[in-house]
mmCIF file of C-alpha atoms and ligand atoms in Angstrom:
data_model
loop_
_atom_site.group_PDB
_atom_site.id
_atom_site.type_symbol
_atom_site.label_atom_id
_atom_site.label_comp_id
_atom_site.label_asym_id
_atom_site.label_seq_id
_atom_site.Cartn_x
_atom_site.Cartn_y
_atom_site.Cartn_z
ATOM 1 C CA MET A 1 -18.931 11.624 -3.280
ATOM 2 C CA THR A 2 -22.633 11.298 -2.526
ATOM 3 C CA GLU A 3 -23.847 13.924 -0.046
ATOM 4 C CA ILE A 4 -24.605 12.367 3.340
ATOM 5 C CA CYS A 5 -28.328 12.649 4.203
ATOM 6 C CA ARG A 6 -30.651 11.174 6.791
ATOM 7 C CA ILE A 7 -32.255 7.995 5.456
ATOM 8 C CA GLN A 8 -36.047 8.004 5.769
ATOM 9 C CA ASN A 9 -36.764 4.386 4.941
ATOM 10 C CA VAL A 10 -35.444 1.297 3.219
ATOM 11 C CA GLU A 11 -37.277 -0.645 0.527
ATOM 12 C CA LEU A 12 -36.654 -4.236 -0.539
ATOM 13 C CA ALA A 13 -36.836 -4.537 -4.354
ATOM 14 C CA GLY A 14 -36.181 -6.837 -7.308
ATOM 15 C CA GLU A 15 -37.386 -9.900 -5.351
ATOM 16 C CA GLY A 16 -34.528 -9.429 -2.897
ATOM 17 C CA ASP A 17 -31.845 -8.622 -5.502
ATOM 18 C CA TYR A 18 -31.371 -5.077 -4.174
ATOM 19 C CA ILE A 19 -32.506 -2.477 -1.640
ATOM 20 C CA ILE A 20 -33.415 1.189 -2.075
ATOM 21 C CA LEU A 21 -32.434 3.758 0.571
ATOM 22 C CA HIS A 22 -34.821 6.730 0.418
ATOM 23 C CA ARG A 23 -33.058 9.928 1.424
ATOM 24 C CA GLU A 24 -34.524 12.853 3.328
ATOM 25 C CA GLY A 25 -35.258 15.672 0.889
ATOM 26 C CA GLY A 26 -35.700 13.267 -2.012
ATOM 27 C CA GLY A 27 -33.480 10.990 -3.996
ATOM 28 C CA ALA A 28 -32.705 7.346 -3.482
ATOM 29 C CA ILE A 29 -29.659 5.090 -3.768
ATOM 30 C CA ARG A 30 -29.692 1.394 -4.550
ATOM 31 C CA PHE A 31 -27.369 -1.420 -3.422
ATOM 32 C CA HIS A 32 -27.312 -4.972 -4.793
ATOM 33 C CA ALA A 33 -27.520 -8.009 -2.515
ATOM 34 C CA LEU A 34 -24.215 -9.403 -3.843
ATOM 35 C CA TRP A 35 -22.438 -6.060 -3.357
ATOM 36 C CA LEU A 36 -23.733 -5.705 0.191
ATOM 37 C CA ARG A 37 -22.788 -9.264 1.077
ATOM 38 C CA ASP A 38 -19.334 -8.822 -0.467
ATOM 39 C CA ASN A 39 -18.806 -5.599 1.504
ATOM 40 C CA ALA A 40 -20.067 -6.856 4.844
ATOM 41 C CA LEU A 41 -18.019 -5.386 7.685
ATOM 42 C CA ASP A 42 -18.661 -8.150 10.231
ATOM 43 C CA VAL A 43 -15.769 -9.933 11.935
ATOM 44 C CA ARG A 44 -16.206 -13.116 9.872
ATOM 45 C CA THR A 45 -15.819 -11.142 6.612
ATOM 46 C CA ARG A 46 -13.279 -8.448 7.557
ATOM 47 C CA SER A 47 -10.454 -8.626 10.062
ATOM 48 C CA PRO A 48 -11.171 -6.209 12.919
ATOM 49 C CA GLN A 49 -7.383 -5.770 13.347
ATOM 50 C CA ASN A 50 -6.380 -4.668 9.847
ATOM 51 C CA GLY A 51 -9.628 -4.369 7.841
ATOM 52 C CA GLN A 52 -8.485 -6.981 5.338
ATOM 53 C CA ARG A 53 -11.002 -9.305 3.767
ATOM 54 C CA LEU A 54 -11.122 -12.845 5.179
ATOM 55 C CA ILE A 55 -13.213 -14.590 2.480
ATOM 56 C CA MET A 56 -12.891 -15.293 -1.227
ATOM 57 C CA ILE A 57 -15.507 -14.112 -3.711
ATOM 58 C CA ASP A 58 -16.280 -17.806 -4.361
ATOM 59 C CA ASP A 59 -17.481 -18.112 -0.750
ATOM 60 C CA ILE A 60 -20.534 -15.958 -1.545
ATOM 61 C CA PRO A 61 -23.432 -17.907 -3.137
ATOM 62 C CA LEU A 62 -24.333 -16.494 -6.558
ATOM 63 C CA ASN A 63 -28.033 -16.797 -5.654
ATOM 64 C CA THR A 64 -27.614 -14.491 -2.632
ATOM 65 C CA LYS A 65 -30.844 -12.616 -1.869
ATOM 66 C CA ILE A 66 -31.931 -10.105 0.761
ATOM 67 C CA THR A 67 -34.911 -11.334 2.766
ATOM 68 C CA ALA A 68 -35.186 -8.369 5.162
ATOM 69 C CA ALA A 69 -33.686 -4.875 5.537
ATOM 70 C CA THR A 70 -34.384 -2.762 8.638
ATOM 71 C CA LEU A 71 -33.369 0.672 9.920
ATOM 72 C CA ASP A 72 -32.971 -0.406 13.526
ATOM 73 C CA ALA A 73 -30.782 2.285 15.142
ATOM 74 C CA PRO A 74 -29.449 5.738 14.293
ATOM 75 C CA ASP A 75 -27.078 5.342 11.333
ATOM 76 C CA ARG A 76 -27.640 1.560 11.219
ATOM 77 C CA LEU A 77 -29.155 -0.738 8.618
ATOM 78 C CA THR A 78 -29.461 -4.473 9.255
ATOM 79 C CA VAL A 79 -29.715 -6.818 6.285
ATOM 80 C CA GLU A 80 -30.655 -10.529 6.309
ATOM 81 C CA PHE A 81 -29.070 -12.678 3.584
ATOM 82 C CA GLN A 82 -30.183 -16.072 2.250
ATOM 83 C CA PRO A 83 -29.166 -18.815 1.660
ATOM 84 C CA GLU A 84 -26.349 -18.141 4.180
ATOM 85 C CA GLU A 85 -28.837 -17.146 6.899
ATOM 86 C CA ARG A 86 -26.525 -14.267 7.777
ATOM 87 C CA SER A 87 -27.441 -10.949 9.375
ATOM 88 C CA VAL A 88 -25.112 -7.974 8.747
ATOM 89 C CA SER A 89 -25.268 -4.435 10.107
ATOM 90 C CA TYR A 90 -24.061 -1.422 8.078
ATOM 91 C CA SER A 91 -23.413 2.224 8.842
ATOM 92 C CA LEU A 92 -25.720 4.369 6.703
ATOM 93 C CA ARG A 93 -22.972 6.989 6.464
ATOM 94 C CA TRP A 94 -20.525 4.337 5.228
ATOM 95 C CA LEU A 95 -23.047 3.160 2.624
ATOM 96 C CA GLN A 96 -23.615 6.671 1.336
ATOM 97 C CA GLU A 97 -19.868 7.311 1.222
ATOM 98 C CA HIS A 98 -19.488 4.191 -0.924
ATOM 99 C CA SER A 99 -22.526 4.657 -3.181
ATOM 100 C CA TYR A 100 -22.085 3.514 -6.787
ATOM 101 C CA ASP A 101 -25.650 4.412 -7.871
ATOM 102 C CA ILE A 102 -24.605 7.823 -9.193
ATOM 103 C CA ALA A 103 -24.849 9.600 -12.538
ATOM 104 C CA ARG A 104 -21.598 9.532 -14.471
ATOM 105 C CA GLU A 105 -21.126 12.005 -17.275
ATOM 106 C CA HIS A 106 -17.443 11.576 -17.936
ATOM 107 C CA SER A 107 -16.034 12.660 -21.262
ATOM 108 C CA VAL A 108 -12.774 11.346 -22.684
ATOM 109 C CA GLY A 109 -9.874 13.004 -20.871
ATOM 110 C CA TRP A 110 -11.829 13.919 -17.719
ATOM 111 C CA LEU A 111 -9.841 14.868 -14.643
ATOM 112 C CA ASP A 112 -10.376 13.931 -11.023
ATOM 113 C CA SER A 113 -11.795 16.744 -8.895
ATOM 114 C CA SER A 114 -8.591 16.752 -6.795
ATOM 115 C CA VAL A 115 -6.623 17.962 -9.830
ATOM 116 C CA GLU A 116 -6.264 21.601 -10.948
ATOM 117 C CA ILE A 117 -4.550 22.283 -14.247
ATOM 118 C CA TRP A 118 -2.369 25.367 -14.650
ATOM 119 C CA ASP A 119 -0.053 27.355 -16.893
ATOM 120 C CA LYS A 120 2.363 30.281 -16.567
ATOM 121 C CA ALA A 121 -0.252 32.261 -14.624
ATOM 122 C CA LEU A 122 0.603 30.091 -11.595
ATOM 123 C CA THR A 123 4.087 31.687 -11.441
ATOM 124 C CA ASN A 124 3.109 34.141 -8.718
ATOM 125 C CA ARG A 125 1.571 31.497 -6.487
ATOM 126 C CA VAL A 126 3.913 28.517 -6.775
ATOM 127 C CA PRO A 127 3.008 26.159 -3.917
ATOM 128 C CA THR A 128 5.928 26.438 -1.504
ATOM 129 C CA ALA A 129 6.701 25.312 2.028
ATOM 130 C CA ASP A 130 9.595 25.769 4.437
ATOM 131 C CA PHE A 131 11.426 22.544 5.335
ATOM 132 C CA GLU A 132 11.676 23.155 9.078
ATOM 133 C CA THR A 133 8.025 24.235 9.326
ATOM 134 C CA VAL A 134 6.733 21.179 7.500
ATOM 135 C CA LYS A 135 8.970 18.929 9.584
ATOM 136 C CA ARG A 136 7.407 20.018 12.876
ATOM 137 C CA ASP A 137 3.865 20.947 11.781
ATOM 138 C CA LYS A 138 1.617 18.155 10.463
ATOM 139 C CA GLU A 139 -0.984 20.615 9.214
ATOM 140 C CA ALA A 140 1.623 22.473 7.140
ATOM 141 C CA LEU A 141 2.786 19.104 5.801
ATOM 142 C CA ALA A 142 -0.806 18.173 4.859
ATOM 143 C CA ILE A 143 -1.208 21.497 3.008
ATOM 144 C CA TRP A 144 2.067 20.998 1.116
ATOM 145 C CA LEU A 145 1.202 17.398 0.149
ATOM 146 C CA GLY A 146 -2.324 18.498 -0.819
ATOM 147 C CA ASP A 147 -0.805 21.120 -3.135
ATOM 148 C CA ILE A 148 1.343 18.413 -4.761
ATOM 149 C CA ARG A 149 -1.776 16.292 -5.345
ATOM 150 C CA ARG A 150 -3.616 19.318 -6.789
ATOM 151 C CA PHE A 151 -0.912 20.938 -8.923
ATOM 152 C CA GLY A 152 1.475 18.010 -9.459
ATOM 153 C CA PHE A 153 4.459 19.934 -8.105
ATOM 154 C CA ALA A 154 5.637 22.134 -5.235
ATOM 155 C CA LYS A 155 8.767 23.882 -4.021
ATOM 156 C CA MET A 156 10.426 23.558 -0.631
ATOM 157 C CA THR A 157 12.882 26.058 0.766
ATOM 158 C CA GLY A 158 15.266 26.227 3.703
ATOM 159 C CA GLY A 159 16.541 22.643 3.777
ATOM 160 C CA PRO A 160 20.016 21.583 4.915
ATOM 161 C CA ILE A 161 22.859 22.250 2.456
ATOM 162 C CA LYS A 162 24.296 18.790 2.744
ATOM 163 C CA SER A 163 24.777 15.909 0.315
ATOM 164 C CA GLY A 164 21.874 13.456 0.665
ATOM 165 C CA ALA A 165 19.579 16.005 2.321
ATOM 166 C CA LEU A 166 16.953 15.248 -0.343
ATOM 167 C CA LEU A 167 16.275 11.937 1.414
ATOM 168 C CA GLY A 168 15.103 13.957 4.421
ATOM 169 C CA VAL A 169 12.464 15.591 2.217
ATOM 170 C CA ALA A 170 11.287 12.208 0.904
ATOM 171 C CA ALA A 171 11.175 10.861 4.469
ATOM 172 C CA LEU A 172 8.551 13.523 5.328
ATOM 173 C CA PHE A 173 5.980 11.495 3.399
ATOM 174 C CA GLY A 174 7.300 8.205 2.073
ATOM 175 C CA PHE A 175 9.977 6.103 0.471
ATOM 176 C CA VAL A 176 12.506 6.405 -2.324
ATOM 177 C CA ARG A 177 12.783 3.974 -5.214
ATOM 178 C CA GLU A 178 16.334 2.824 -5.931
ATOM 179 C CA THR A 179 17.291 2.558 -9.619
ATOM 180 C CA ASN A 180 20.418 1.996 -11.726
ATOM 181 C CA TYR A 181 21.184 5.686 -11.018
ATOM 182 C CA GLY A 182 21.352 4.817 -7.303
ATOM 183 C CA LYS A 183 19.172 5.779 -4.345
ATOM 184 C CA TRP A 184 19.856 9.323 -5.436
ATOM 185 C CA PHE A 185 21.847 10.760 -8.321
ATOM 186 C CA GLU A 186 23.990 13.785 -9.022
ATOM 187 C CA VAL A 187 22.852 16.367 -11.586
ATOM 188 C CA ARG A 188 25.877 18.442 -12.626
ATOM 189 C CA ALA A 189 28.043 18.743 -15.703
ATOM 190 C CA GLU A 190 30.138 15.632 -16.229
ATOM 191 C CA VAL A 191 33.128 15.233 -18.572
ATOM 192 C CA THR A 192 31.769 11.982 -20.054
ATOM 193 C CA PRO A 193 28.051 12.141 -19.337
ATOM 194 C CA THR A 194 26.045 8.906 -19.220
ATOM 195 C CA ASN A 195 22.934 11.055 -19.679
ATOM 196 C CA LEU A 196 22.391 14.473 -21.288
ATOM 197 C CA ALA A 197 20.943 15.602 -17.950
ATOM 198 C CA PHE A 198 24.511 15.522 -16.659
ATOM 199 C CA THR A 199 25.695 18.289 -19.008
ATOM 200 C CA SER A 200 25.186 22.057 -18.981
ATOM 201 C CA ALA A 201 22.867 21.972 -22.016
ATOM 202 C CA GLY A 202 19.294 23.223 -21.749
ATOM 203 C CA LEU A 203 16.739 20.418 -21.754
ATOM 204 C CA GLN A 204 13.287 20.315 -23.303
ATOM 205 C CA ALA A 205 10.579 19.860 -20.695
ATOM 206 C CA HIS A 206 10.189 16.144 -20.101
ATOM 207 C CA THR A 207 9.009 13.491 -17.737
ATOM 208 C CA ASP A 208 11.816 11.380 -16.330
ATOM 209 C CA ASN A 209 12.616 7.809 -17.258
ATOM 210 C CA PRO A 210 9.632 6.936 -19.481
ATOM 211 C CA TYR A 211 11.671 3.828 -20.363
ATOM 212 C CA ARG A 212 10.817 2.346 -16.960
ATOM 213 C CA ASP A 213 7.684 0.333 -16.301
ATOM 214 C CA PRO A 214 6.407 1.392 -13.859
ATOM 215 C CA VAL A 215 7.694 4.884 -14.439
ATOM 216 C CA PRO A 216 9.098 6.762 -11.395
ATOM 217 C CA THR A 217 6.019 8.444 -9.991
ATOM 218 C CA MET A 218 7.611 11.411 -8.173
ATOM 219 C CA GLN A 219 10.943 13.194 -8.460
ATOM 220 C CA ILE A 220 12.738 15.508 -6.038
ATOM 221 C CA LEU A 221 15.450 17.792 -7.416
ATOM 222 C CA TYR A 222 17.448 19.382 -4.606
ATOM 223 C CA ALA A 223 19.952 22.240 -5.034
ATOM 224 C CA LEU A 224 23.259 22.192 -3.156
ATOM 225 C CA GLU A 225 25.105 24.779 -5.280
ATOM 226 C CA ASN A 226 23.689 27.157 -7.851
ATOM 227 C CA SER A 227 25.988 30.044 -8.670
ATOM 228 C CA ALA A 228 26.057 29.381 -12.440
ATOM 229 C CA THR A 229 24.439 31.881 -14.778
ATOM 230 C CA GLY A 230 21.138 30.505 -16.065
ATOM 231 C CA GLY A 231 20.012 27.026 -15.120
ATOM 232 C CA ASP A 232 16.628 28.118 -13.788
ATOM 233 C CA SER A 233 14.200 25.238 -13.330
ATOM 234 C CA LEU A 234 10.869 25.180 -15.060
ATOM 235 C CA VAL A 235 7.805 22.970 -14.942
ATOM 236 C CA VAL A 236 4.954 22.404 -17.396
ATOM 237 C CA ASP A 237 1.624 20.792 -16.559
ATOM 238 C CA GLY A 238 1.348 17.730 -18.837
ATOM 239 C CA PHE A 239 -2.390 17.470 -18.133
ATOM 240 C CA LYS A 240 -2.879 21.077 -19.234
ATOM 241 C CA ALA A 241 -0.816 20.390 -22.364
ATOM 242 C CA ALA A 242 -2.870 17.280 -23.170
ATOM 243 C CA LYS A 243 -6.145 19.175 -22.629
ATOM 244 C CA CYS A 244 -4.919 22.024 -24.905
ATOM 245 C CA LEU A 245 -4.116 19.437 -27.561
ATOM 246 C CA GLN A 246 -7.583 17.919 -27.164
ATOM 247 C CA GLU A 247 -9.269 21.335 -27.446
ATOM 248 C CA ARG A 248 -7.361 22.215 -30.597
ATOM 249 C CA ASN A 249 -7.806 18.812 -32.232
ATOM 250 C CA PRO A 250 -9.499 15.871 -30.454
ATOM 251 C CA GLU A 251 -8.077 13.453 -33.035
ATOM 252 C CA HIS A 252 -4.530 14.411 -32.039
ATOM 253 C CA PHE A 253 -5.349 13.661 -28.416
ATOM 254 C CA GLU A 254 -7.010 10.392 -29.361
ATOM 255 C CA ILE A 255 -4.147 9.057 -31.489
ATOM 256 C CA LEU A 256 -1.510 9.738 -28.792
ATOM 257 C CA ALA A 257 -3.731 8.012 -26.221
ATOM 258 C CA ARG A 258 -4.621 5.085 -28.441
ATOM 259 C CA TYR A 259 -1.198 3.950 -29.642
ATOM 260 C CA ASN A 260 1.850 3.093 -27.612
ATOM 261 C CA ALA A 261 5.112 4.928 -28.042
ATOM 262 C CA ARG A 262 8.411 3.191 -27.247
ATOM 263 C CA TYR A 263 11.081 4.445 -24.891
ATOM 264 C CA GLU A 264 14.584 3.158 -24.282
ATOM 265 C CA TYR A 265 17.711 3.908 -22.299
ATOM 266 C CA ALA A 266 20.917 1.931 -22.830
ATOM 267 C CA GLY A 267 23.489 4.629 -22.074
ATOM 268 C CA GLN A 268 25.249 2.701 -19.323
ATOM 269 C CA SER A 269 27.034 -0.607 -19.446
ATOM 270 C CA GLY A 270 24.710 -3.423 -18.357
ATOM 271 C CA VAL A 271 21.533 -1.326 -18.685
ATOM 272 C CA CYS A 272 18.852 -1.718 -21.364
ATOM 273 C CA LEU A 273 15.573 -0.278 -20.103
ATOM 274 C CA GLN A 274 12.623 -0.433 -22.489
ATOM 275 C CA ALA A 275 8.961 0.446 -22.148
ATOM 276 C CA ARG A 276 5.936 0.461 -24.431
ATOM 277 C CA LYS A 277 3.426 3.039 -23.224
ATOM 278 C CA PRO A 278 1.297 5.818 -24.737
ATOM 279 C CA MET A 279 2.283 9.501 -24.477
ATOM 280 C CA ILE A 280 -1.203 10.228 -23.110
ATOM 281 C CA GLU A 281 -2.554 7.620 -20.703
ATOM 282 C CA LEU A 282 -6.262 7.174 -20.007
ATOM 283 C CA GLU A 283 -8.117 4.884 -17.634
ATOM 284 C CA PRO A 284 -10.783 2.579 -19.159
ATOM 285 C CA ASP A 285 -13.436 5.188 -18.238
ATOM 286 C CA GLY A 286 -11.522 7.948 -20.061
ATOM 287 C CA GLU A 287 -9.862 9.628 -17.046
ATOM 288 C CA LEU A 288 -6.605 11.336 -17.970
ATOM 289 C CA VAL A 289 -4.017 9.815 -15.635
ATOM 290 C CA GLY A 290 -0.611 10.109 -17.254
ATOM 291 C CA VAL A 291 1.660 11.907 -19.682
ATOM 292 C CA ARG A 292 5.002 10.533 -20.857
ATOM 293 C CA PHE A 293 7.120 12.887 -22.902
ATOM 294 C CA ASN A 294 10.892 12.822 -23.317
ATOM 295 C CA ASN A 295 12.626 13.765 -26.561
ATOM 296 C CA ARG A 296 15.882 12.135 -25.390
ATOM 297 C CA SER A 297 14.434 8.752 -24.535
ATOM 298 C CA ILE A 298 11.902 8.051 -27.253
ATOM 299 C CA ALA A 299 12.734 4.948 -29.294
ATOM 300 C CA PRO A 300 11.480 4.020 -32.783
ATOM 301 C CA VAL A 301 7.681 3.966 -32.557
ATOM 302 C CA THR A 302 6.476 0.728 -34.158
ATOM 303 C CA ASP A 303 2.986 0.275 -32.692
ATOM 304 C CA VAL A 304 1.205 2.760 -34.943
ATOM 305 C CA PRO A 305 -0.327 1.326 -38.151
ATOM 306 C CA PHE A 306 1.295 2.489 -41.418
ATOM 307 C CA ASP A 307 -1.769 4.510 -42.448
ATOM 308 C CA LYS A 308 -1.901 6.302 -39.093
ATOM 309 C CA MET A 309 1.811 7.142 -38.779
ATOM 310 C CA PRO A 310 1.657 10.530 -40.562
ATOM 311 C CA ASP A 311 -1.205 11.614 -38.276
ATOM 312 C CA TYR A 312 0.685 10.319 -35.250
ATOM 313 C CA TYR A 313 3.692 12.478 -36.104
ATOM 314 C CA VAL A 314 1.497 15.549 -36.629
ATOM 315 C CA ALA A 315 -0.081 14.958 -33.204
ATOM 316 C CA TYR A 316 3.283 14.277 -31.519
ATOM 317 C CA ARG A 317 4.688 17.495 -32.968
ATOM 318 C CA ALA A 318 1.578 19.465 -31.937
ATOM 319 C CA LEU A 319 1.967 18.238 -28.348
ATOM 320 C CA SER A 320 5.669 19.163 -28.393
ATOM 321 C CA GLU A 321 4.858 22.685 -29.607
ATOM 322 C CA ILE A 322 2.350 23.162 -26.782
ATOM 323 C CA ILE A 323 4.921 21.934 -24.246
ATOM 324 C CA ASN A 324 7.510 24.378 -25.659
ATOM 325 C CA ASP A 325 5.122 27.348 -25.493
ATOM 326 C CA PRO A 326 6.531 29.782 -22.876
ATOM 327 C CA ALA A 327 2.934 30.545 -21.813
ATOM 328 C CA MET A 328 2.751 27.004 -20.401
ATOM 329 C CA ALA A 329 5.816 27.138 -18.152
ATOM 330 C CA VAL A 330 6.302 28.174 -14.553
ATOM 331 C CA SER A 331 9.986 28.877 -13.859
ATOM 332 C CA PHE A 332 11.906 29.535 -10.692
ATOM 333 C CA ARG A 333 15.406 29.526 -9.343
ATOM 334 C CA LEU A 334 16.579 27.118 -6.678
ATOM 335 C CA GLU A 335 18.943 28.460 -4.029
ATOM 336 C CA PRO A 336 21.164 26.025 -2.101
ATOM 337 C CA GLY A 337 18.894 24.109 0.296
ATOM 338 C CA ASP A 338 15.840 24.555 -1.952
ATOM 339 C CA CYS A 339 14.200 21.754 -3.880
ATOM 340 C CA PHE A 340 11.134 21.006 -5.917
ATOM 341 C CA ILE A 341 9.081 17.879 -6.269
ATOM 342 C CA VAL A 342 7.108 16.866 -9.356
ATOM 343 C CA ASP A 343 4.493 14.235 -10.016
ATOM 344 C CA ASN A 344 6.446 12.539 -12.793
ATOM 345 C CA THR A 345 3.287 10.912 -14.195
ATOM 346 C CA ARG A 346 1.923 14.378 -14.969
ATOM 347 C CA VAL A 347 4.279 17.370 -14.716
ATOM 348 C CA LEU A 348 7.220 17.883 -17.055
ATOM 349 C CA HIS A 349 10.367 19.584 -15.834
ATOM 350 C CA ALA A 350 13.283 21.276 -17.565
ATOM 351 C CA ARG A 351 16.143 23.625 -17.005
ATOM 352 C CA ASN A 352 17.606 26.399 -19.052
ATOM 353 C CA ALA A 353 21.170 26.085 -20.301
ATOM 354 C CA TYR A 354 23.772 27.351 -17.841
ATOM 355 C CA SER A 355 27.241 28.763 -18.280
ATOM 356 C CA GLY A 356 30.531 27.304 -17.171
ATOM 357 C CA HIS A 357 30.990 30.160 -14.726
ATOM 358 C CA GLY A 358 30.030 29.242 -11.194
ATOM 359 C CA THR A 359 28.676 25.850 -10.235
ATOM 360 C CA ARG A 360 25.330 24.099 -10.409
ATOM 361 C CA TRP A 361 24.973 20.965 -8.325
ATOM 362 C CA LEU A 362 21.650 19.287 -7.791
ATOM 363 C CA GLN A 363 20.757 15.877 -6.462
ATOM 364 C CA GLY A 364 17.681 13.943 -7.519
ATOM 365 C CA CYS A 365 15.715 10.948 -6.307
ATOM 366 C CA TYR A 366 12.471 9.123 -7.085
ATOM 367 C CA PRO A 367 10.030 8.784 -4.183
ATOM 368 C CA ASP A 368 6.837 6.826 -4.823
ATOM 369 C CA LYS A 369 3.539 8.669 -5.187
ATOM 370 C CA ASP A 370 1.484 5.987 -3.460
ATOM 371 C CA GLY A 371 3.405 6.621 -0.222
ATOM 372 C CA LEU A 372 2.827 10.374 -0.560
ATOM 373 C CA LEU A 373 -0.910 9.907 -1.104
ATOM 374 C CA SER A 374 -1.070 7.423 1.774
ATOM 375 C CA THR A 375 0.535 9.926 4.164
ATOM 376 C CA LEU A 376 -1.766 12.681 2.918
ATOM 377 C CA ALA A 377 -4.882 10.496 3.357
ATOM 378 C CA THR A 378 -3.806 9.643 6.899
ATOM 379 C CA LEU A 379 -3.197 13.295 7.788
ATOM 380 C CA GLU A 380 -6.562 14.279 6.315
ATOM 381 C CA GLN A 381 -8.335 11.558 8.301
ATOM 382 C CA GLU A 382 -6.632 12.768 11.485
ATOM 383 C CA ASN A 383 -7.713 16.327 10.768
ATOM 384 C CA LEU A 384 -11.289 15.171 10.146
ATOM 385 C CA GLY A 385 -11.240 13.326 13.468
ATOM 386 C CA ILE A 386 -12.009 9.996 11.786
ATOM 387 C CA ASN A 387 -9.244 8.342 13.830
ATOM 388 C CA ASP A 388 -10.455 9.880 17.068
ATOM 389 C CA ALA A 389 -12.851 7.027 17.918
HETATM 390 FE FE1 LIG B 401 14.798 15.121 -15.750
#
């Protein structure tokens, strides 16, 4: 975000097509007439009740020009628009917070500054919170949710040992998505498993349900019993794995981002879930935003050209080897009442094989990440005093 500075003066430029705000200490930021008009915060453009926009883009004349721009009060800029003959006042702080006149030097696979990638070295500082503390203390909740945004996973300890208690964790920040597995699902060895997750076999680190579109964005896995030998949980940072792949061979990264894989699940009567998505997902500006990896759910890949298929398989295998590298994994044991949450668009999870002695009973559910980020943003605004006005 652009640093907030005092504005010394405003200059009208480009025959009224844009203005230039000159900042104290040097530097200037520009705003176009059409952008300013579109983002007017007056009551005829934005609802004062809910902040939603009241006009369509077509309502703004394409030949909109600025005829005057004045710094007329502390933190205020008033702009006159023609041909609408409209005068709109802006907060200078708000304008600087929403500046788009900034240098962008993004390379392919760049990461947002809120993200920190990690490997096994994080084992000794796994982000963890106590359920009862987070339930009563908003600041502790904000720290825990902030850790999930930063690292893509976190543990929680000390929850109730009761079937369905995982919904109480999701309710701390948002809402659960119901799927064909139910509002929540059982993870324990079944006699006739509908999914290999419901056996005692070890599982390769994976993201869940890549055959859904949209994919479940978060997952909670909550332990109710765990006296079996083995069965420790482990997590791998998919962003770290993708960046390692890119460092070793940028072409491997590029081919997995460029071509779609296919994923499918039809292991239950009446269910045939299919998705066509890349293993490495980039935004149009190259930001790394997603990893989908699941050896059990991949379907025949048919979107890669014949000549590229050998390279695709080399890259796919190279990514798998990085994911399997023990130096990438953080592992931990869940006691009854403990759980962990992963950002399923980024962090892979797994468990080691466990023996038939003792029991291992987990429950899982899929809360949505947008609700988590919404709660976190609200808590952060409260802490900053933005809502105090
Ligand atoms: Fe899973």
